[in-house]
PDB file of C-alpha atoms and ligand atoms in Angstrom:
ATOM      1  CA  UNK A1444     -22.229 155.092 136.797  1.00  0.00           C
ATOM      2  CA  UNK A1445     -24.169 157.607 135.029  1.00  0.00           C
ATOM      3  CA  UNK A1446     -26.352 160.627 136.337  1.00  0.00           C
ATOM      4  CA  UNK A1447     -29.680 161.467 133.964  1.00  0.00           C
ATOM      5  CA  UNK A1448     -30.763 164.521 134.854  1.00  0.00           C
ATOM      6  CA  UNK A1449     -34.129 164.871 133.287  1.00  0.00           C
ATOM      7  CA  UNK A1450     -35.131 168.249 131.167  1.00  0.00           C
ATOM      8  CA  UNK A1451     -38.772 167.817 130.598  1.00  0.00           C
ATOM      9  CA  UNK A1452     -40.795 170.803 130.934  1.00  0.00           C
ATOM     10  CA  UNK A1453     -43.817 168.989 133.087  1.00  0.00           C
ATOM     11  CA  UNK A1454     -40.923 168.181 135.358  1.00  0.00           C
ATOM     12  CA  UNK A1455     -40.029 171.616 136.184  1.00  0.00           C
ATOM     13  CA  UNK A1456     -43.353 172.732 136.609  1.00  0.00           C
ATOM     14  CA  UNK A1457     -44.119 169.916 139.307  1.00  0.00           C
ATOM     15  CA  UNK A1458     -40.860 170.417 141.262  1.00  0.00           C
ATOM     16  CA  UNK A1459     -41.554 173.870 141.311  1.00  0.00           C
ATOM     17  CA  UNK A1460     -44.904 173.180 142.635  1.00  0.00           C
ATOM     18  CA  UNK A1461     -43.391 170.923 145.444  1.00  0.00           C
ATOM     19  CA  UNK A1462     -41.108 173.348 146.226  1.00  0.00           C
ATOM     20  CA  UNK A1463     -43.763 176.301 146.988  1.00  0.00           C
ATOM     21  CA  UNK A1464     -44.331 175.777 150.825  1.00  0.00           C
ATOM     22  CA  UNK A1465     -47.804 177.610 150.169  1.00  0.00           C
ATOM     23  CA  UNK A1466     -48.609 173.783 148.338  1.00  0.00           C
ATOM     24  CA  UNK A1467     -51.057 171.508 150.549  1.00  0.00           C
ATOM     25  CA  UNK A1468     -50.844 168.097 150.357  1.00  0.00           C
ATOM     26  CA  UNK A1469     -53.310 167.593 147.719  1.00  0.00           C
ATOM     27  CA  UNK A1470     -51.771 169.315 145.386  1.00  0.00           C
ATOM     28  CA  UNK A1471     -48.226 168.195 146.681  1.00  0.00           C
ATOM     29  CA  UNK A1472     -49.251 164.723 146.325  1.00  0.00           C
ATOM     30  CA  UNK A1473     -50.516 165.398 142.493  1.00  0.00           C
ATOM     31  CA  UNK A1474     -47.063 166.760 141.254  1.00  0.00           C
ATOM     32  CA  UNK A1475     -45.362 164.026 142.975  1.00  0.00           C
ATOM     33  CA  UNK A1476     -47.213 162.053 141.105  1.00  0.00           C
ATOM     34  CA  UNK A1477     -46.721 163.826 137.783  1.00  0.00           C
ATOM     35  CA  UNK A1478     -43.196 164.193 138.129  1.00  0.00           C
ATOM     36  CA  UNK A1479     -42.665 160.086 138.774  1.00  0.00           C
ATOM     37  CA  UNK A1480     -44.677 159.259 136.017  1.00  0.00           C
ATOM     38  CA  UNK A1481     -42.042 161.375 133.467  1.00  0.00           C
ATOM     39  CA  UNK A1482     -38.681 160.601 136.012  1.00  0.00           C
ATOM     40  CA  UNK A1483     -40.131 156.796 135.401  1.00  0.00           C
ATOM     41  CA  UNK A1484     -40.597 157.411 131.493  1.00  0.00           C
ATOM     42  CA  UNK A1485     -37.443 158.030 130.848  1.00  0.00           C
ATOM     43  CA  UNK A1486     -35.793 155.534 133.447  1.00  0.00           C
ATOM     44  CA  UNK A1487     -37.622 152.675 131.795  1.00  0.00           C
ATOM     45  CA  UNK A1488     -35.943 152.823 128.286  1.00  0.00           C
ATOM     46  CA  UNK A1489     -33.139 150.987 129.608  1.00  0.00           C
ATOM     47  CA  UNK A1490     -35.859 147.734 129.517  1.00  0.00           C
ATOM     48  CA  UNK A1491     -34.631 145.520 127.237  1.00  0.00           C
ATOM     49  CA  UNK A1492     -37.771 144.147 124.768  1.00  0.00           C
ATOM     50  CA  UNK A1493     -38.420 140.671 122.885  1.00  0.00           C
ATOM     51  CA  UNK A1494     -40.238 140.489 119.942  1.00  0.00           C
ATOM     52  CA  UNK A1495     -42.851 137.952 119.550  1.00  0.00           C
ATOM     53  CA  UNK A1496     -46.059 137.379 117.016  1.00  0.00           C
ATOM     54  CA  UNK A1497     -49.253 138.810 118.280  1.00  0.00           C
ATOM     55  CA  UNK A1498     -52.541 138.226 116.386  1.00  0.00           C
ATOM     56  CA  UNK A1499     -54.816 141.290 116.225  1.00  0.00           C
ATOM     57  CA  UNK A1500     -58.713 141.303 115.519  1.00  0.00           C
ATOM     58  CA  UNK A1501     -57.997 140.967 111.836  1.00  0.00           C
ATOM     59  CA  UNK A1502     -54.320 139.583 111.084  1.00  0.00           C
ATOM     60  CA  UNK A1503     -50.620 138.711 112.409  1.00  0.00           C
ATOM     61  CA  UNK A1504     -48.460 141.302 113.470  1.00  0.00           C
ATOM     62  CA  UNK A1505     -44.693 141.998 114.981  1.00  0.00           C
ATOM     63  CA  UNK A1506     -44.886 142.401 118.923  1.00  0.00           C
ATOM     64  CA  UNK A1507     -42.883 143.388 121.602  1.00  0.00           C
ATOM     65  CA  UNK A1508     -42.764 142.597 125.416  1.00  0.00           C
ATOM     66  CA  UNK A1509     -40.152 144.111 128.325  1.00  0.00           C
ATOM     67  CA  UNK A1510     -38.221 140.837 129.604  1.00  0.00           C
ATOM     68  CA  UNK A1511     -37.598 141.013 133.103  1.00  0.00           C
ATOM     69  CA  UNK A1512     -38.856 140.893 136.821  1.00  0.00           C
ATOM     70  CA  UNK A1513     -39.002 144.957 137.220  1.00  0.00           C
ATOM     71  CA  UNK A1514     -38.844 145.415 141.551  1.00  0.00           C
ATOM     72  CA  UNK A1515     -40.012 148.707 142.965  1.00  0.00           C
ATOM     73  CA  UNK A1516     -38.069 149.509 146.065  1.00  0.00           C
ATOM     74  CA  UNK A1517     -39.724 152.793 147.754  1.00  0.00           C
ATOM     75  CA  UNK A1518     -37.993 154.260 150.872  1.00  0.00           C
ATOM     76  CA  UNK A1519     -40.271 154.840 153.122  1.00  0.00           C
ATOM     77  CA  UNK A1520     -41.937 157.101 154.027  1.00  0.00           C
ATOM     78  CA  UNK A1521     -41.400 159.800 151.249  1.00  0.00           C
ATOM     79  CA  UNK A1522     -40.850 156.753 148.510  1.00  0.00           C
ATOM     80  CA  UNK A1523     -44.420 156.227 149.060  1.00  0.00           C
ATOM     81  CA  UNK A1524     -45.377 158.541 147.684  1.00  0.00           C
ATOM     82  CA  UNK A1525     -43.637 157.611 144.247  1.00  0.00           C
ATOM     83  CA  UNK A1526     -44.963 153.780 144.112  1.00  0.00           C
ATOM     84  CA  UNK A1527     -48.360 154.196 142.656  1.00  0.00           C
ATOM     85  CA  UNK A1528     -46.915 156.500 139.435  1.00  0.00           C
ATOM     86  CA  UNK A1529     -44.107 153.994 139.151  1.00  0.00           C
ATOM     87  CA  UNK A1530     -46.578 151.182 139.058  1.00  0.00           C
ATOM     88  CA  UNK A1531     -48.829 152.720 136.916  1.00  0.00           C
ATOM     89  CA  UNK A1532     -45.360 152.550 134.228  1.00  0.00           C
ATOM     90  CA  UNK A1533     -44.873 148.498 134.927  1.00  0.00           C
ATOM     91  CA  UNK A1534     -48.333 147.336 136.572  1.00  0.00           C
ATOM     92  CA  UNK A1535     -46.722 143.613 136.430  1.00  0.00           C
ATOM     93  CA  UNK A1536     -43.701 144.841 138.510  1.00  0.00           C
ATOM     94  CA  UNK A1537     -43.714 143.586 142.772  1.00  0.00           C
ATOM     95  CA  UNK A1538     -42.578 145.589 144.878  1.00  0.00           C
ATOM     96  CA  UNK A1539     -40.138 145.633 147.811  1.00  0.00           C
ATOM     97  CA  UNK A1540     -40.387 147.896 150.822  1.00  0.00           C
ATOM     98  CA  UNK A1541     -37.560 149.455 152.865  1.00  0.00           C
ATOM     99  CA  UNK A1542     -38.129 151.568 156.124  1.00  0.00           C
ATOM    100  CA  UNK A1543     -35.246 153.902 156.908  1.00  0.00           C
ATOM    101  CA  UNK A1544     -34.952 157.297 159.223  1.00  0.00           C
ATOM    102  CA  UNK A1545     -32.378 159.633 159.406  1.00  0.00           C
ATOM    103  CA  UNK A1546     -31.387 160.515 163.017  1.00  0.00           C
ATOM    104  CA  UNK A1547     -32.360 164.388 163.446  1.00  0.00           C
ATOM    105  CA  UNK A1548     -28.912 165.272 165.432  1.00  0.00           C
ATOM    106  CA  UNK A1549     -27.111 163.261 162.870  1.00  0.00           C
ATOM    107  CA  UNK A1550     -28.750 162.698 159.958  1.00  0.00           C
ATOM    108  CA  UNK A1551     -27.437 158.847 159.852  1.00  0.00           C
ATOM    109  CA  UNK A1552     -30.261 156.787 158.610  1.00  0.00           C
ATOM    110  CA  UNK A1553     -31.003 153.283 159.873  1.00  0.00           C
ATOM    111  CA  UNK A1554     -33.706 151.021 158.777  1.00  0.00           C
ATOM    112  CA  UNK A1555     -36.684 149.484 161.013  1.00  0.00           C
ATOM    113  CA  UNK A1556     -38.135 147.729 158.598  1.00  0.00           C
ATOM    114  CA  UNK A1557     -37.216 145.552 154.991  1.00  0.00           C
ATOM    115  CA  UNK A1558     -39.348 143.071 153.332  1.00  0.00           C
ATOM    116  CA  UNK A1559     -38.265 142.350 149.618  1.00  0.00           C
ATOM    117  CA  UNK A1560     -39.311 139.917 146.547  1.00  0.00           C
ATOM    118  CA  UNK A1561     -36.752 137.823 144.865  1.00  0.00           C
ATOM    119  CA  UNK A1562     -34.111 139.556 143.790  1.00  0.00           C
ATOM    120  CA  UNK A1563     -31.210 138.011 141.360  1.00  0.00           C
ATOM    121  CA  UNK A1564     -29.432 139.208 138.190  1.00  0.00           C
ATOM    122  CA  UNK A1565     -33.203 138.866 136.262  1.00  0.00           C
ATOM    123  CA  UNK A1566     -34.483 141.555 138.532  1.00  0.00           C
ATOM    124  CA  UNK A1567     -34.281 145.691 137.179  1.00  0.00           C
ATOM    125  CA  UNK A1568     -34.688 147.340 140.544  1.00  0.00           C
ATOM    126  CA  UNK A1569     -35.636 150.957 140.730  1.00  0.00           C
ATOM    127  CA  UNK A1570     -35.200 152.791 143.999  1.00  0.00           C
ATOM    128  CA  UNK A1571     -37.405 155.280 144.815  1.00  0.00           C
ATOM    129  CA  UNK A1572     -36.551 158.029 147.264  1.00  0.00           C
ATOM    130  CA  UNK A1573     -37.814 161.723 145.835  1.00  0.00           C
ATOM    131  CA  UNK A1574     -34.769 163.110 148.031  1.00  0.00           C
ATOM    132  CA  UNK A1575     -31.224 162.233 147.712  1.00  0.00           C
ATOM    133  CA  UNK A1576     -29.197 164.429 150.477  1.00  0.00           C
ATOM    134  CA  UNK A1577     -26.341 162.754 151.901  1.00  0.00           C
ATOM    135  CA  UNK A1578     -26.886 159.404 150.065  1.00  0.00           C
ATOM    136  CA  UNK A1579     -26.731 157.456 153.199  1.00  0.00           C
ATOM    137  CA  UNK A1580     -30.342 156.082 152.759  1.00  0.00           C
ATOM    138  CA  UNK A1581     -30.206 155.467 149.094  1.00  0.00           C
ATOM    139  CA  UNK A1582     -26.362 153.703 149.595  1.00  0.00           C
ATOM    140  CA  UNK A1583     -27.690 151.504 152.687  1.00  0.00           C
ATOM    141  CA  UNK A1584     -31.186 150.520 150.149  1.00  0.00           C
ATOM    142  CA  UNK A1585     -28.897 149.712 147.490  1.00  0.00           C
ATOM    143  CA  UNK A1586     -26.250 147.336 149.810  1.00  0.00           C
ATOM    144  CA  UNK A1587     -29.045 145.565 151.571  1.00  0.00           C
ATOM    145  CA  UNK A1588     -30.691 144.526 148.088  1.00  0.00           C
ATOM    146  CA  UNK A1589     -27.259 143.566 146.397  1.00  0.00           C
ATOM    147  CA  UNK A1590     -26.357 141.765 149.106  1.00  0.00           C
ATOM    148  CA  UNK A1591     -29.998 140.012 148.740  1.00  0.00           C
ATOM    149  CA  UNK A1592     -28.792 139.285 145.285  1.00  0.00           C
ATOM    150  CA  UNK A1593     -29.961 142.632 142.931  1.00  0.00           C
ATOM    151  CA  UNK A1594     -27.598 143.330 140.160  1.00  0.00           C
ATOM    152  CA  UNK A1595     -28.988 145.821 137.941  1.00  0.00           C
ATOM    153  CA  UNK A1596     -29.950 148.805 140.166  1.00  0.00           C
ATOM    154  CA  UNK A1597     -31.121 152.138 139.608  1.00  0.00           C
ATOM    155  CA  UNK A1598     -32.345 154.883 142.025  1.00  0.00           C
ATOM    156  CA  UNK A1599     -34.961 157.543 140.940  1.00  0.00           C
ATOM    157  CA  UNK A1600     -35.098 160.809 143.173  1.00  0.00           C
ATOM    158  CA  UNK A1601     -36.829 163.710 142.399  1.00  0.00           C
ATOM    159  CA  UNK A1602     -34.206 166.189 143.873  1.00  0.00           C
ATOM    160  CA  UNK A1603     -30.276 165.399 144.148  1.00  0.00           C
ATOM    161  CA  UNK A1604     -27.610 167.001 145.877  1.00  0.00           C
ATOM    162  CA  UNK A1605     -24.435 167.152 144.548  1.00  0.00           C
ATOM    163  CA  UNK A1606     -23.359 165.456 148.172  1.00  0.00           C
ATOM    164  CA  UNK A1607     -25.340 162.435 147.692  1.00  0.00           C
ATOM    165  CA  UNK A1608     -24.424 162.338 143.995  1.00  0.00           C
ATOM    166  CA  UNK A1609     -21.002 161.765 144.676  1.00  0.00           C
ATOM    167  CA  UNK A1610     -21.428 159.582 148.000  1.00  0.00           C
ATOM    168  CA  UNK A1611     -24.153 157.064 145.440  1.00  0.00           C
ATOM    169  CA  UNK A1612     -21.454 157.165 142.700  1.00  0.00           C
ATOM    170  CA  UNK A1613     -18.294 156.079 145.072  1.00  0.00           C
ATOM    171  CA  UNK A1614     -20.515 153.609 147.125  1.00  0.00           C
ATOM    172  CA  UNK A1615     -22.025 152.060 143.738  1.00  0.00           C
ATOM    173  CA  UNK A1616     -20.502 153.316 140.601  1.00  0.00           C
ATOM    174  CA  UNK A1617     -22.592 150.844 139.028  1.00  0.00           C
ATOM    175  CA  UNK A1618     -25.904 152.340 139.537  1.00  0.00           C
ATOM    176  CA  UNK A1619     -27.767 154.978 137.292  1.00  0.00           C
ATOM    177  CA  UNK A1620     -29.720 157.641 138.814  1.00  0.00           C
ATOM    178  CA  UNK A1621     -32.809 159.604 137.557  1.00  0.00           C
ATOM    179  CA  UNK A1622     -33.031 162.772 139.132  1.00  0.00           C
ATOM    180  CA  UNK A1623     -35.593 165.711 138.053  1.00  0.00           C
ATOM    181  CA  UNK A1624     -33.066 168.578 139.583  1.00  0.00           C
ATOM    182  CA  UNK A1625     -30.094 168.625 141.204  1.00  0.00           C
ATOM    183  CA  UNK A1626     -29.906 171.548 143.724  1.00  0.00           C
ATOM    184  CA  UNK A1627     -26.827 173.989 144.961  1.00  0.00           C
ATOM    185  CA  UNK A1628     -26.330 171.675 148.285  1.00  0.00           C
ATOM    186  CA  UNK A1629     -26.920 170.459 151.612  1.00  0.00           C
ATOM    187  CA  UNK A1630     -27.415 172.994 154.625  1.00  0.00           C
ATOM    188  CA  UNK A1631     -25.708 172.491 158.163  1.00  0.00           C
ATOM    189  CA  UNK A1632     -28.761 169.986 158.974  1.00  0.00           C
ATOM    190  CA  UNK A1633     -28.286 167.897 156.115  1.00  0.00           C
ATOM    191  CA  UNK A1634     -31.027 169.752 154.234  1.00  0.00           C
ATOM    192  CA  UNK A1635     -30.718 170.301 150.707  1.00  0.00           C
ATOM    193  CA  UNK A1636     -30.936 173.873 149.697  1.00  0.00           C
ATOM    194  CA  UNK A1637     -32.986 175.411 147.718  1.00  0.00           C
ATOM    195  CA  UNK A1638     -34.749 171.836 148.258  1.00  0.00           C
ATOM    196  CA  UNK A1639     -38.537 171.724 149.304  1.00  0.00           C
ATOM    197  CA  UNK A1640     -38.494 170.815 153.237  1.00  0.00           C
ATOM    198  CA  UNK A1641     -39.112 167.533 154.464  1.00  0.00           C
ATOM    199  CA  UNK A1642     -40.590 165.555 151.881  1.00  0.00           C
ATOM    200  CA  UNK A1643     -41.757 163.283 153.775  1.00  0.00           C
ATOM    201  CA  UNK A1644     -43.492 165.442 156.575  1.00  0.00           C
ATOM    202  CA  UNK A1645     -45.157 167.611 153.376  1.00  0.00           C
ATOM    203  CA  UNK A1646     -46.776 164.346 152.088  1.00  0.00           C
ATOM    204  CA  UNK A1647     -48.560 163.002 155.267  1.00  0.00           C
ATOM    205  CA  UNK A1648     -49.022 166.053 156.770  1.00  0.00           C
ATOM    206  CA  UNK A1649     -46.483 165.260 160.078  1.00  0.00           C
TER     207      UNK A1649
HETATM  208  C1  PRP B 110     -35.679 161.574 154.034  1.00  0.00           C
HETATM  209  C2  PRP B 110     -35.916 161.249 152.567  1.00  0.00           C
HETATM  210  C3  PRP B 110     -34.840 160.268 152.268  1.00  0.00           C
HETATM  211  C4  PRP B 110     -33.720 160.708 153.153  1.00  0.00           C
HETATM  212  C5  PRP B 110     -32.674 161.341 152.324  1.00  0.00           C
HETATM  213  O1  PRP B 110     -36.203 160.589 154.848  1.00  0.00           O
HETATM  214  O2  PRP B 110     -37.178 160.744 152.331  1.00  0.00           O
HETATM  215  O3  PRP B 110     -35.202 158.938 152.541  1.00  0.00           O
HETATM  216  O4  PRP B 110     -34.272 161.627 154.092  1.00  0.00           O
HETATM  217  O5  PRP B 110     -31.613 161.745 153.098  1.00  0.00           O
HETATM  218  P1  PRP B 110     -30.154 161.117 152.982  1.00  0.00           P
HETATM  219  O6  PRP B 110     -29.821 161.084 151.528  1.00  0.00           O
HETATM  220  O7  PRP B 110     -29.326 162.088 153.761  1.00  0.00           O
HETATM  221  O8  PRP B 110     -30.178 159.754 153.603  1.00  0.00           O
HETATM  222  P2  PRP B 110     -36.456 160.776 156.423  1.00  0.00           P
HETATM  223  O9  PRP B 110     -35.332 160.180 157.203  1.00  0.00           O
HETATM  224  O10 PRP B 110     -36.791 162.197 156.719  1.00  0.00           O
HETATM  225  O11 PRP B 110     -37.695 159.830 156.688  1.00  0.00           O
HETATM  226  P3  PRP B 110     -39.212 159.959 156.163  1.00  0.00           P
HETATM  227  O12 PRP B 110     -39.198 159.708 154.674  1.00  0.00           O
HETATM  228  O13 PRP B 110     -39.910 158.881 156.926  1.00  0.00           O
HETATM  229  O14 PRP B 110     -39.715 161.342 156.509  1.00  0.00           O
HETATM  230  N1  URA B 111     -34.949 164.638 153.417  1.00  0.00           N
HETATM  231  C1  URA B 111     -35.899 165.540 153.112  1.00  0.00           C
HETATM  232  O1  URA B 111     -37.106 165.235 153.156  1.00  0.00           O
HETATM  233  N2  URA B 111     -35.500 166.771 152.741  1.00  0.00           N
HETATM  234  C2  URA B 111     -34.212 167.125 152.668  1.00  0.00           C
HETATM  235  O2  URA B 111     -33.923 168.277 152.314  1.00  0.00           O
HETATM  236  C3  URA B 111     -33.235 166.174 153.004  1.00  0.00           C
HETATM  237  C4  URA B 111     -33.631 164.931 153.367  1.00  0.00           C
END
């Protein structure tokens, strides 16, 4: 599996604007934005293209067209706030939705709600989850589509811990991940450090 660790400069300047705990949610929800739209840039030149003919207003000329279903799987809740930047990349993709929460005493996550399109081996699924702590909700996402059929995979988060790196990697060494940082480490409550809080809670205001 391979970790692409992204080193645009808009990238930096969003995370550090989710970071700043004096953000509100409007602006929070604007650099989440801006930051998907690169992450999902750069984690769509693994589409594969065909060419094709396409006739212009005034003559024939060599075209190209992504081939394959792309599926959107955002973790919610925080993944939410990722879908309509990733969409914007691949308006044709559908989309498959995933509820998980990690226990607070614990921070084992289990799921309350899945609903997903077809998924085979002509499906490119990108998981979206802008934090990646332990791993545990990104590795149960990625089981519970494979085991609906998924096999190419990839999971975009906006910060990593090295934790969760490692946990993603052993669970599914076959799956790429996107990440816009990857930060020192988790804290004794399973909160990665210097991170940006709870992600989720920042973006609807909870
Ligand atoms: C957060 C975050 C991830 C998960 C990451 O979700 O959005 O889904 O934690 O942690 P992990 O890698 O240790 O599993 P949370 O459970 O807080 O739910 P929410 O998105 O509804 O706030
Ligand atoms: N989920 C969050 O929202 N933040 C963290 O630091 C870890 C998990």
């Amino acid at each position: 599996m391979s970790i692409e660790l992204s080193s645009h400069p808009l990238v930096r300047h969003h995370i550090t604007i989710l970071r700043d705990c004096e953000t509100h949610a409007d602006d929070f929800r604007r650099a989440c934005t801006g930051i998907t739209n690169v992450l999902m840039m750069e984690a769509a030149k693994q589409l594969e293209l065909e060419t094709f003919s396409v006739q212009t207003p005034l003559e024939k000329t060599d075209g190209a067209r992504i081939t394959g279903d792309v599926v959107f799987v955002p973790i919610l809740r925080a993944g939410l706030g990722m879908l309509d930047a990733a969409m914007a990349t691949v308006p044709s993709a559908s989309v498959g939705y995933i509820g998980l929460e990690r226990d607070e005493a614990t921070a084992e996550a289990s799921c309350y709600y899945s609903k997903m399109p077809e998924l085979g081996a002509a499906q490119i699924v990108y998981v979206l989850d802008p934090m990646l702590a332990t791993g545990g909700s990104a590795i149960q996402t990625i089981e519970r589509i494979k085991a609906d059929g998924a096999t190419r995979v990839s999971m975009v988060c906006i910060i990593a811990a090295p934790e969760g790196i490692a946990a993603l990697q052993e669970a599914h060494p076959d799956v790429t991940i996107m990440t816009g940082v990857i930060d020192r480490g988790l804290d004794d409550n399973k909160y990665i450090r210097p991170g940006l809080g709870d992600f989720g809670d920042r973006l609807f205001r909870t």
